[in-house]
CSV table of C-alpha atoms in Angstrom, one decimal:
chain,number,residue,atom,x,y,z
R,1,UNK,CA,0.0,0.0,0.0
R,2,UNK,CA,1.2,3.7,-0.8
R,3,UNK,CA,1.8,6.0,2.0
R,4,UNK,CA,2.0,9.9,2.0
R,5,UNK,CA,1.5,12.2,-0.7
R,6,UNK,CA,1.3,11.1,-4.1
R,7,UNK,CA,3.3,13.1,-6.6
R,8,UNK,CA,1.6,15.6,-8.8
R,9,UNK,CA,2.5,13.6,-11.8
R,10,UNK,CA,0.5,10.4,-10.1
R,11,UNK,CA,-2.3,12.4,-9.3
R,12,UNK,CA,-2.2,13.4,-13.5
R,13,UNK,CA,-2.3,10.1,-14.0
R,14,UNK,CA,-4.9,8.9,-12.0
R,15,UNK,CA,-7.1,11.3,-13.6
R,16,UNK,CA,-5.8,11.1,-17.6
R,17,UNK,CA,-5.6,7.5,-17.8
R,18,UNK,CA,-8.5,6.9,-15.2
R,19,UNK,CA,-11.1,8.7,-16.7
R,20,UNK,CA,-10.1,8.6,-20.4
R,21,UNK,CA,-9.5,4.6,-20.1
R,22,UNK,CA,-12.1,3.5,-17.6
R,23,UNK,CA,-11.7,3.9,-13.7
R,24,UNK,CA,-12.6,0.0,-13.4
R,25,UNK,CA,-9.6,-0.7,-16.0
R,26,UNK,CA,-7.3,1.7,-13.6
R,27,UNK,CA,-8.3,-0.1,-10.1
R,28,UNK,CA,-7.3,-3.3,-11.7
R,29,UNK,CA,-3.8,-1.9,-12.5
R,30,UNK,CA,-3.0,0.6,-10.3
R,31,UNK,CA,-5.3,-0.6,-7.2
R,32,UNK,CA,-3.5,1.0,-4.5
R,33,UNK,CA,-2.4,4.5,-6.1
R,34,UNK,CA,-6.4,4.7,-6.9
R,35,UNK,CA,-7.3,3.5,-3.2
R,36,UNK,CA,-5.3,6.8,-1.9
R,37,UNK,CA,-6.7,8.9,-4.7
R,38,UNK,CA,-10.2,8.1,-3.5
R,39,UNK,CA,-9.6,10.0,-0.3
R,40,UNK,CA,-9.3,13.2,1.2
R,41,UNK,CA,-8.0,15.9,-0.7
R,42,UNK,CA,-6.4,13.9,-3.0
R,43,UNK,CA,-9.7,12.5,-4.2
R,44,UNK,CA,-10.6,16.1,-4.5
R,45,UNK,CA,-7.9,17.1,-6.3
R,46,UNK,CA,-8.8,14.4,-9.1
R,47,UNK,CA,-12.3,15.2,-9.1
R,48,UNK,CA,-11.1,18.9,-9.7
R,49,UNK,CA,-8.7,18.2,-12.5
R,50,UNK,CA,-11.0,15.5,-14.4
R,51,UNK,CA,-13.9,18.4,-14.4
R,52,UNK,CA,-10.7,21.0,-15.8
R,53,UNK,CA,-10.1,18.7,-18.5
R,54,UNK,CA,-13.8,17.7,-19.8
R,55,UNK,CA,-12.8,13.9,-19.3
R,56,UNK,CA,-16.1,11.7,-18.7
R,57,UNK,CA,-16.5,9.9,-16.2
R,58,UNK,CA,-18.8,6.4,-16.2
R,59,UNK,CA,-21.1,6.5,-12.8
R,60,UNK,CA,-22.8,3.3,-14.2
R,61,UNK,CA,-19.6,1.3,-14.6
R,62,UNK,CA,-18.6,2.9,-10.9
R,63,UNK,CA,-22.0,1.5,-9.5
R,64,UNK,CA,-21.4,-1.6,-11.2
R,65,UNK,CA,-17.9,-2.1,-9.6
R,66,UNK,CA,-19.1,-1.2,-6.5
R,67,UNK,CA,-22.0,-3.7,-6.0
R,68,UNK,CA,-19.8,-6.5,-7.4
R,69,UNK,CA,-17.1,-5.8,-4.7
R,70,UNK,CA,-19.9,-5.8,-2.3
R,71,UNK,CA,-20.6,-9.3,-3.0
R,72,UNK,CA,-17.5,-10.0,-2.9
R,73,UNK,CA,-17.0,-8.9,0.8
R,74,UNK,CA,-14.8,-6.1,0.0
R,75,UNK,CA,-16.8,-3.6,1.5
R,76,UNK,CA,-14.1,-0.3,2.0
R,77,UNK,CA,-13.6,-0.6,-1.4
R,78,UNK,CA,-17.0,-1.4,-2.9
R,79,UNK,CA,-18.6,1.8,-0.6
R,80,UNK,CA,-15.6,4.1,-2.1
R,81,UNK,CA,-16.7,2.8,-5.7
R,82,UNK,CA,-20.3,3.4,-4.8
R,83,UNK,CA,-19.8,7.2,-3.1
R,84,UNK,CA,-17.6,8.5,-6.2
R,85,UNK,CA,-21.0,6.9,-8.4
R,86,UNK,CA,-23.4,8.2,-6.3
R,87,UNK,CA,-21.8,11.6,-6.1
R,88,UNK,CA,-21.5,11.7,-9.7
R,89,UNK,CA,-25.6,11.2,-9.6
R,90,UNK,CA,-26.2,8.2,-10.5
R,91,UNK,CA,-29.6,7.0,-9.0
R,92,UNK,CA,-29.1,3.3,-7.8
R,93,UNK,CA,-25.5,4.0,-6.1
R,94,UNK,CA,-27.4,7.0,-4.0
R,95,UNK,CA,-30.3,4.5,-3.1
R,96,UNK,CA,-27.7,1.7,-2.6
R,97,UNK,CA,-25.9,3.7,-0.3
R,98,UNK,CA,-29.0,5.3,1.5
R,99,UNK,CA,-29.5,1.6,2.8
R,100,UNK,CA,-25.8,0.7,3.4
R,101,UNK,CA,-26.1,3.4,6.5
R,102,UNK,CA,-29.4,3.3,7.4
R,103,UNK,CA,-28.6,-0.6,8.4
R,104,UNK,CA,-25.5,-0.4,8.9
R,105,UNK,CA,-24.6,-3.1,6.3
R,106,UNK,CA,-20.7,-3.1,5.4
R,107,UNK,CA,-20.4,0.8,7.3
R,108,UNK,CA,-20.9,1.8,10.4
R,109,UNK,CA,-24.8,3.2,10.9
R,110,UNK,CA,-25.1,6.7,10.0
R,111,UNK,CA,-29.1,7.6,9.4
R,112,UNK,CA,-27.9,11.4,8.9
R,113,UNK,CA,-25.9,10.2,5.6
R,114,UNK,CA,-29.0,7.6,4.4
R,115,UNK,CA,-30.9,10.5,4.7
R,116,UNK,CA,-28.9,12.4,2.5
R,117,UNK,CA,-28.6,9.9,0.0
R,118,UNK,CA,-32.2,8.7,-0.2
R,119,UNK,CA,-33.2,12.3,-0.7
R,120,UNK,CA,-30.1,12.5,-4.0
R,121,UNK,CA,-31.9,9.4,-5.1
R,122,UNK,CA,-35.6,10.5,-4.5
R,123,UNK,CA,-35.2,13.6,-6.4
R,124,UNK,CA,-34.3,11.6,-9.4
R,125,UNK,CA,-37.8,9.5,-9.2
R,126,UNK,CA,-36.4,6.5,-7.6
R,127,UNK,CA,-39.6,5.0,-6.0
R,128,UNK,CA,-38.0,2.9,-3.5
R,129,UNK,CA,-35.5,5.3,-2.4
R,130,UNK,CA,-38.8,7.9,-1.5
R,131,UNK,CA,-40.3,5.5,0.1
R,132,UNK,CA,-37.6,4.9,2.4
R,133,UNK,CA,-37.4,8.6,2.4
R,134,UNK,CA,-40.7,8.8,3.5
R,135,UNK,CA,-40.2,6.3,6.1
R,136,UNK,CA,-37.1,8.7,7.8
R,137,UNK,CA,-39.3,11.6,7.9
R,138,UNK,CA,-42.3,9.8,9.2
R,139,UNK,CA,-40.3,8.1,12.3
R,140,UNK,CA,-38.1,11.0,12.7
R,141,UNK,CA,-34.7,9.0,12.1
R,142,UNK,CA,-31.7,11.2,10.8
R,143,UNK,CA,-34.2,14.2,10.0
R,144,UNK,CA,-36.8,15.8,11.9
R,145,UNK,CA,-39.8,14.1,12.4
R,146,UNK,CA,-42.3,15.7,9.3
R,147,UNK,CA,-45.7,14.1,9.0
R,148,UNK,CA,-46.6,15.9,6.1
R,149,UNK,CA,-43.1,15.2,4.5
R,150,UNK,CA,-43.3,11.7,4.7
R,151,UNK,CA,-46.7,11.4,3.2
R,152,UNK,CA,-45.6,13.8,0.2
R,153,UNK,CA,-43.1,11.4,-0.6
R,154,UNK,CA,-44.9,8.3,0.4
R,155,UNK,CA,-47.5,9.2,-2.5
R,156,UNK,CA,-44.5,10.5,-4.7
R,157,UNK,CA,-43.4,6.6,-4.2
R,158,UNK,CA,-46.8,5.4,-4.8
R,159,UNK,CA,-47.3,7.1,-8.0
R,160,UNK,CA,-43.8,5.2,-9.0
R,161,UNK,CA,-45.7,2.1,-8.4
R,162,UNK,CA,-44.5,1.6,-5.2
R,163,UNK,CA,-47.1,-1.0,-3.3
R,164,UNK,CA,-45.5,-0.1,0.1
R,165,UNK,CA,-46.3,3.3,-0.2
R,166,UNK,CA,-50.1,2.9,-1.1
R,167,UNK,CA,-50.1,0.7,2.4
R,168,UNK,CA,-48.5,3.4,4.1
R,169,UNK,CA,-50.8,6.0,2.9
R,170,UNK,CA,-53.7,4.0,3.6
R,171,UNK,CA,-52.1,3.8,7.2
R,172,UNK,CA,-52.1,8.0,7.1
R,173,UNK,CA,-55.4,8.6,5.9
R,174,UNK,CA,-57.2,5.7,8.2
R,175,UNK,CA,-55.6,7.1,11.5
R,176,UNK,CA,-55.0,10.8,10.6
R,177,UNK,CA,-51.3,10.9,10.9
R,178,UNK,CA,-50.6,14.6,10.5
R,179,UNK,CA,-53.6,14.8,8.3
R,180,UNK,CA,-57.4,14.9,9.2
R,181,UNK,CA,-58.9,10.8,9.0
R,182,UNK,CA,-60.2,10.0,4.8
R,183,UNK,CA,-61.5,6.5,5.3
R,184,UNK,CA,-62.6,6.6,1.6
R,185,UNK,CA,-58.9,7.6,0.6
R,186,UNK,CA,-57.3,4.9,3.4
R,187,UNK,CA,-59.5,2.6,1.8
R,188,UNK,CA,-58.8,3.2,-1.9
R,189,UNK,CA,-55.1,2.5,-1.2
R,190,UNK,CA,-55.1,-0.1,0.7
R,191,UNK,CA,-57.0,-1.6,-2.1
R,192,UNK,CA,-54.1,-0.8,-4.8
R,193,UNK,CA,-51.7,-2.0,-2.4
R,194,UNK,CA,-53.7,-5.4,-1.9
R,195,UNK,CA,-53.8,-6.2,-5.8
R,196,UNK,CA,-50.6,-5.5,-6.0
R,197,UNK,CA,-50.0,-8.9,-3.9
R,198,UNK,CA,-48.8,-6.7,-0.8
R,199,UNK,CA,-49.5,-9.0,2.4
R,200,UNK,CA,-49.6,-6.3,4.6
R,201,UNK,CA,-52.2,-4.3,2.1
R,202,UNK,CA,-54.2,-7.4,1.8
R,203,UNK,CA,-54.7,-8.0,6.0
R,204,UNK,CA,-55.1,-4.2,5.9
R,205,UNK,CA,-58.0,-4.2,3.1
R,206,UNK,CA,-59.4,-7.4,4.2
R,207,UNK,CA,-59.3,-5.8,8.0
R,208,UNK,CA,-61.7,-2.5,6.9
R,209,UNK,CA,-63.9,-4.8,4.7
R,210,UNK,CA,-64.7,-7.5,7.5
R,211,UNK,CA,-65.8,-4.2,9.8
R,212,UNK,CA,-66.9,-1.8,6.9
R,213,UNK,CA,-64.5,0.8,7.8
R,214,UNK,CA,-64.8,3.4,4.6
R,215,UNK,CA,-66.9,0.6,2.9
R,216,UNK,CA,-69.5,-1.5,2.5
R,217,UNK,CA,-68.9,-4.0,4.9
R,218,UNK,CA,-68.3,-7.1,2.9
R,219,UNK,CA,-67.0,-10.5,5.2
R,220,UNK,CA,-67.4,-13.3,2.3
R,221,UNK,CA,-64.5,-10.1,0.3
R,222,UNK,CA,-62.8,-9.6,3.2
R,223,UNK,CA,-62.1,-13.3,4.0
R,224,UNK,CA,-60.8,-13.8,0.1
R,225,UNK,CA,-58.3,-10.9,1.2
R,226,UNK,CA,-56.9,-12.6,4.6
R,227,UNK,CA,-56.3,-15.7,3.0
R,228,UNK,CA,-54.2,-14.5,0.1
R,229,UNK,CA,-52.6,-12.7,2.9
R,230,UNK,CA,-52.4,-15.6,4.9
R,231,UNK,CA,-50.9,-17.5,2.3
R,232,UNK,CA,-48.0,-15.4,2.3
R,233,UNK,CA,-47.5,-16.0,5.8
R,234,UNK,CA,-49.2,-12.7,7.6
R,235,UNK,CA,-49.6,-14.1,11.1
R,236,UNK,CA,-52.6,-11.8,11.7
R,237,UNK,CA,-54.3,-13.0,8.8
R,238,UNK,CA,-53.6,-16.1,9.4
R,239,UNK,CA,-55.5,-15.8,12.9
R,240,UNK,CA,-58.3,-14.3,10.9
R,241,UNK,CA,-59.0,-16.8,8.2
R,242,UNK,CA,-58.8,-19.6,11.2
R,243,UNK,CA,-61.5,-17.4,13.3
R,244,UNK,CA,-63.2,-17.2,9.6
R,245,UNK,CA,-63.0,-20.9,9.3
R,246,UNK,CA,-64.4,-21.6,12.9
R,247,UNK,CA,-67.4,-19.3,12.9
R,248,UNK,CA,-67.9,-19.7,9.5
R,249,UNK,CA,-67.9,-16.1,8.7
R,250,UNK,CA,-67.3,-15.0,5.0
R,251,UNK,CA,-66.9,-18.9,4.2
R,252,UNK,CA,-68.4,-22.3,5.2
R,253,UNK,CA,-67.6,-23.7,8.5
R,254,UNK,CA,-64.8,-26.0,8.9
R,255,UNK,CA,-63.0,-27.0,12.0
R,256,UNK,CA,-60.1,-28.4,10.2
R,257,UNK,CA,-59.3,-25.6,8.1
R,258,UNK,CA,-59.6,-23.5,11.6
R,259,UNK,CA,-57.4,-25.5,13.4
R,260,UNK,CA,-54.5,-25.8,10.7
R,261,UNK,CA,-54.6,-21.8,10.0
R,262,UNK,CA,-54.5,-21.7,14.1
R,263,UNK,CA,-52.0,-23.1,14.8
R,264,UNK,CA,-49.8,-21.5,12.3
């Protein structure tokens, strides 16, 4: 491994023949001259030079290196790879990143900097990364708790597709988080959530149909719901469809189908 400075004419090359030739090409030849590049003011200095002298630089094939090294359990490396994508914009490597130190996988936790990078990637459209975004600001973890935040991007995440986020919003609008109660709205997206094959949406539409919460109550609907749900291993379905089963509510009676859902 290098130590101290690196020379101005190193620093020339990292950048020339880094950039012009492929930075996955240079960390295969020059690995540890690039490792002391990446950091500090060095990695700076790079950054400023490559900008000076128009040279591109490939985020994509950055991101790419960095999730391989990932699976490959070189995580110092693969999370340097993944910063220089992600601050080069590319969407996945900000997302990837925003989970990396809101778990703590492979870095040390740092909810401040998932924040940061979840917000990079939400502002590019990256569905699952507002989502999670939405998530921070609901629970107030590495941001200021923001009710009304989190459902603007929850619904910014929902209109990406994002099942999730239509269960989330139901969540809002049934129990008036930071917004006044809309059972018709809860109800509407729990709905989408449930057809899009979301356990959690299907207990939660199955739940308001079975007790007509926003809608017509509807138990022989409701029970279709929890046992899709239940299928997918939602324990609180699964202790509705065996109540169902016993009582015979929504469905025919049957003590063996009771028991078996029971006692999962």
């Amino acid at each position: 491994m290098f130590h101290g400075k690196l020379p101005k004419l190193t620093t020339i090359y990292c950048v020339v023949f880094g950039w012009k030739f492929g930075v996955v090409k240079l960390m295969s030849l020059c690995d540890n001259i690039f490792a002391v590049a990446l950091q500090g003011k060095i990695r700076a200095i790079c950054e400023d030079l490559r900008k000076t002298m128009g040279m591109d630089f490939n985020s994509k094939d950055m991101y790419t290196q960095g999730t391989n090294l990932l699976e490959g359990g070189q995580y110092e490396r693969a999370v340097e790879s993944l910063t220089l994508s992600a601050d080069a914009g590319n969407v996945d490597a900000q997302y990837t990143l925003g989970n990396l130190y809101a778990q703590g996988l492979s870095v040390a936790q740092n909810l401040p900097l998932a924040v940061k990078y979840y917000t990079l990637s939400a502002k590019q459209g990256h569905g699952d990364a507002q989502y999670w975004l939405g998530y921070m600001c609901q629970h107030g973890y590495g941001i200021d708790k923001d009710l009304q935040v989190a459902r603007e991007w929850y619904q910014a995440s929902a209109d990406n597709g994002n099942k999730l986020a239509y269960y989330q919003l139901g969540q809002i609008y049934e129990f008036g988080w930071g917004i006044d109660v809309d059972l018709e709205r809860a109800v509407r997206n729990y709905e989408i959530s449930a057809d899009g094959d979301l356990a959690e949406g299907q207990y939660a539409y199955g739940r308001v149909l079975a007790k007509g919460i926003g809608v017509a109550k509807n138990e022989k609907k409701a029970f279709e719901f929890f046992l899709r749900s239940a299928k997918q291993g939602h324990g609180y379905a699964q202790q509705e469809v065996g109540n169902m089963y016993w009582y015979g509510i929504g469905t025919d009676k049957d003590e063996k189908q009771a028991e078996k859902w029971l006692k999962k």
